[in-house]
Coordinates of C-alpha atoms in Angstrom, one line a residue:
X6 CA 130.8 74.8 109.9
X7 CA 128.0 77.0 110.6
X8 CA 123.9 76.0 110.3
X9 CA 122.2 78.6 108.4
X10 CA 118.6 78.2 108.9
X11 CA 116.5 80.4 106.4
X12 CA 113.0 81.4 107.7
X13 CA 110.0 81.4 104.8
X14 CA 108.9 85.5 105.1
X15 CA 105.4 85.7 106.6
X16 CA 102.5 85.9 104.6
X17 CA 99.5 88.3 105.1
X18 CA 96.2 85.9 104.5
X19 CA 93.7 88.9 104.1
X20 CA 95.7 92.2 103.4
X21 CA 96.5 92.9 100.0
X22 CA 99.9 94.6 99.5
X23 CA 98.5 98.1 98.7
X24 CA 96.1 101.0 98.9
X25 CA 92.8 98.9 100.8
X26 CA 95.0 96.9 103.5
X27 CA 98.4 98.5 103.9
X28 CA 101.3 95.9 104.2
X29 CA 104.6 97.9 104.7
X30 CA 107.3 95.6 102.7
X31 CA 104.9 94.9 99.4
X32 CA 106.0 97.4 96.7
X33 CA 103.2 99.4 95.2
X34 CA 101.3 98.0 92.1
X35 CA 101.2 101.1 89.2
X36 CA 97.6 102.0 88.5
X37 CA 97.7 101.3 85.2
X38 CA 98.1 97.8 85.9
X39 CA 95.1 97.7 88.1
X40 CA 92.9 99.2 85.4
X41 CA 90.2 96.4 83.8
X42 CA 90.8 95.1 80.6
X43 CA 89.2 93.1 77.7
X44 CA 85.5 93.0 78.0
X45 CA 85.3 94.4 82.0
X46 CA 87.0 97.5 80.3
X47 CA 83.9 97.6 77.9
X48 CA 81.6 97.4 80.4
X49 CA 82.9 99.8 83.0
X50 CA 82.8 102.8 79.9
X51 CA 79.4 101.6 78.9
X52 CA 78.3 101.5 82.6
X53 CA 80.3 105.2 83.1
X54 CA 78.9 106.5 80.1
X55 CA 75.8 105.6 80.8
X56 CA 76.0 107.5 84.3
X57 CA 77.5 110.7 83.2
X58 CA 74.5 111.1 80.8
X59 CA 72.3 109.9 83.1
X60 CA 73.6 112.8 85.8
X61 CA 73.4 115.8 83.3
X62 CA 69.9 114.0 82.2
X63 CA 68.7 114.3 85.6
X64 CA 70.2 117.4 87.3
X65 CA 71.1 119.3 84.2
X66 CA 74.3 121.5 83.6
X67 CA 74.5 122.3 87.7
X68 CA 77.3 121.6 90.3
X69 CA 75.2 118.1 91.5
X70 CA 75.3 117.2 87.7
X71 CA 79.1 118.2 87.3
X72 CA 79.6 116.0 90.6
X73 CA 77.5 113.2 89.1
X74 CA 79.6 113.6 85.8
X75 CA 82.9 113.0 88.2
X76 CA 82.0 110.9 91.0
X77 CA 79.7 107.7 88.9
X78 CA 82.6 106.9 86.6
X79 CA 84.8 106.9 88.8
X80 CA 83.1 105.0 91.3
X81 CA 82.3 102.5 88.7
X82 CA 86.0 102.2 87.9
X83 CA 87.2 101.7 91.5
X84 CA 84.4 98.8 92.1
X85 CA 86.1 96.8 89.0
X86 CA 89.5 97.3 89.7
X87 CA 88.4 96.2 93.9
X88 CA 86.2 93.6 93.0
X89 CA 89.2 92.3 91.1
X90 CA 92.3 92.9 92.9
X91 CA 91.5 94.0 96.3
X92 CA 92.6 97.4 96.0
X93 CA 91.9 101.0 95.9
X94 CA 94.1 103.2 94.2
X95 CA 94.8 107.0 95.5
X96 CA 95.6 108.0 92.3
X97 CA 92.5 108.0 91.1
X98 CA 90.5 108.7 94.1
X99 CA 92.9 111.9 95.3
X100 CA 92.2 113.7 91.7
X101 CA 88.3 112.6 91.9
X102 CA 88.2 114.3 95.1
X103 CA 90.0 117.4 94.3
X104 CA 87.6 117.8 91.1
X105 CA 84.6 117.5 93.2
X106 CA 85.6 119.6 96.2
X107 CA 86.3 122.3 93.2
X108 CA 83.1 122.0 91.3
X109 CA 81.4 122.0 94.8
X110 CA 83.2 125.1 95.9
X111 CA 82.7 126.8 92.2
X112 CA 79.0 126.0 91.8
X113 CA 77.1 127.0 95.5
X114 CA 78.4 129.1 98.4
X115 CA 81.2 128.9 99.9
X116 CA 79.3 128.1 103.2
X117 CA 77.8 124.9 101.1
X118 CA 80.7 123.3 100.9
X119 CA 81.4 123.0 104.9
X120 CA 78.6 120.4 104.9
X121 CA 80.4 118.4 102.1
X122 CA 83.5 118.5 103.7
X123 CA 82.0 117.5 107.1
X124 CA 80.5 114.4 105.6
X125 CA 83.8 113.7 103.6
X126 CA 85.5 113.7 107.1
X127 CA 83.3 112.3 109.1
X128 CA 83.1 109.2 107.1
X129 CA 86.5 108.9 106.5
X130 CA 87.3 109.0 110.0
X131 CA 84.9 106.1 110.9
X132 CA 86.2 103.8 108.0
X133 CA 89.9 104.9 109.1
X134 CA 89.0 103.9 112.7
X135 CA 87.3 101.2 111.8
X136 CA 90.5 99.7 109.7
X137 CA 93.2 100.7 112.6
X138 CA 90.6 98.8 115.6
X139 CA 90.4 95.5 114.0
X140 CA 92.8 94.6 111.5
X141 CA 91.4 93.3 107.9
X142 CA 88.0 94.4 108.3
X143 CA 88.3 98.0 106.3
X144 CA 91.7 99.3 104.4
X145 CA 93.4 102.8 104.1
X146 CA 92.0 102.5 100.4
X147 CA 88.2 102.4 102.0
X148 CA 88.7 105.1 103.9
X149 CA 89.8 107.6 101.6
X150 CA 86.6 106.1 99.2
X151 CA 84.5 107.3 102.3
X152 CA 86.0 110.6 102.3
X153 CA 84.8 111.1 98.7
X154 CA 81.7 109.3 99.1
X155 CA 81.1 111.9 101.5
X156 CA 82.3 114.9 100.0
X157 CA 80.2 113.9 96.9
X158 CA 77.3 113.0 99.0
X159 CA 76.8 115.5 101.5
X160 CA 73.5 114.9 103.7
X161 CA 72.7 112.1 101.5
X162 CA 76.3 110.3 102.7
X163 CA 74.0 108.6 105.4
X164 CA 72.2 106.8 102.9
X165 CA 74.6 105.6 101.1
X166 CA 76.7 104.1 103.9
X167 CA 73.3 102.0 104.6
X168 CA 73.0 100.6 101.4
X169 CA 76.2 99.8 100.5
X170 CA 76.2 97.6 104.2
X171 CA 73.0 96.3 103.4
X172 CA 74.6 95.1 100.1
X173 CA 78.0 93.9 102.0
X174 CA 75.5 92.4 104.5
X175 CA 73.6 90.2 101.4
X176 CA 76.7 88.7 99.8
X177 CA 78.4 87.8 103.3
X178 CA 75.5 85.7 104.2
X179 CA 75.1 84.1 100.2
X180 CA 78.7 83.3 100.8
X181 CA 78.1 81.7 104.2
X182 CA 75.0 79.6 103.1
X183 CA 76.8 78.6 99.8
X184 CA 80.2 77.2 101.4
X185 CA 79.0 77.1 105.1
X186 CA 80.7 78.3 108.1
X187 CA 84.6 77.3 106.8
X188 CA 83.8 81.0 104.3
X189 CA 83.7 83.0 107.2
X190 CA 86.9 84.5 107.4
X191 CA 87.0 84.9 103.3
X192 CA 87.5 88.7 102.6
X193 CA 84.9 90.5 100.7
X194 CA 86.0 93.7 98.7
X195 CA 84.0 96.9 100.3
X196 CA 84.6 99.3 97.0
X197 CA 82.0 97.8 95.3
X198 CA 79.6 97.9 97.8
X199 CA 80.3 101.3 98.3
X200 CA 80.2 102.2 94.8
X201 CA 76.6 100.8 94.7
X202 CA 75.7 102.5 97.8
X203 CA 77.0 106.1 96.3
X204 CA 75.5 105.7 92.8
X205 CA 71.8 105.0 94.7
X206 CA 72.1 107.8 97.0
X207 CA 73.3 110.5 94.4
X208 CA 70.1 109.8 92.2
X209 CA 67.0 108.9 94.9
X210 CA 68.3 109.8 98.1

């Protein structure tokens, strides 16, 4: 007679199982289960709506209001659907950033969009870095957000960065001095933050 002995399966306390924190065995989540419903789904087309006129308001019919037209609805969408589960879905950033890298590259020189795709890189790169050198802090998902934050952005990508870690910065310490130092390891979802960060930039920086 033989003991079988059957070992629980580790869980992952901060890494959600897709796009932001990569965890290799969790099967992928479709995006269309991600996408907010009842009355957060009203808000984020009110709030998106809102943006989109707000970009062709400000910058007219030009390639920063086409980008304005892409990148603030979308942005607005990613923050609710972080904010709620944690994750950031390449299926809607990958498109997003194809559209803007084409209305970029269609409305200025060809020699503007170098700058774009500098930033795009650049910032990318750092939140990829970021996620690999310590483990639970930044996601795959923020990383590729960063990448169209800065392709989006350009020379105002800077700015952006700042304000959404200024805004991360806030609700870290509200956390702390609400639930005291046993909150300190809870994870706080970046999109949002970001999101925030990008909308500010694109219209005052």
């Amino acid at each position: 007679m033989t003991d079988t002995t059957v070992i629980p399966p580790m869980s992952v306390e901060t890494e959600p199982e897709t796009d932001t924190h990569a965890v290799e065995a969790a099967p992928r989540r479709p995006t269309r289960e991600l996408l907010p419903t009842a009355w957060r789904m009203y808000a984020v087309v009110g709030l998106s709506a809102a943006l989109l006129i707000a970009s062709f308001a400000d910058f007219g019919f030009t390639g920063r209001g086409f980008v304005g037209a892409v990148l603030c609805p979308v942005l607005v969408l990613l923050a609710a659907i972080d904010f709620e589960h944690r994750l950031l879905p390449n299926d809607i950033i990958a498109p997003a950033s194809l559209a803007i890298g084409l209305i970029i590259a269609i409305a200025s020189p060809g020699a503007f969009l170098l700058p774009h795709l500098a930033a795009g890189a650049a910032l990318g790169f750092f939140f990829l870095a970021f996620a690999l050198i310590f483990r639970g802090s930044l996601g795959i998902g923020d990383a590729k957000l960063g990448f169209l934050l800065g392709l989006a952005l350009g020379s105002r990508t800077f700015a952006g960065v700042l304000i959404a870690f200024a805004g991360l910065l806030i609700a870290a310490l509200t956390v702390l001095a609400r639930n005291g130092l046993s909150a300190r390891k809870q994870a706080l979802a970046f999109g949002p933050y970001l999101a925030i960060g990008g909308i500010v930039a694109f219209f005052f920086a």
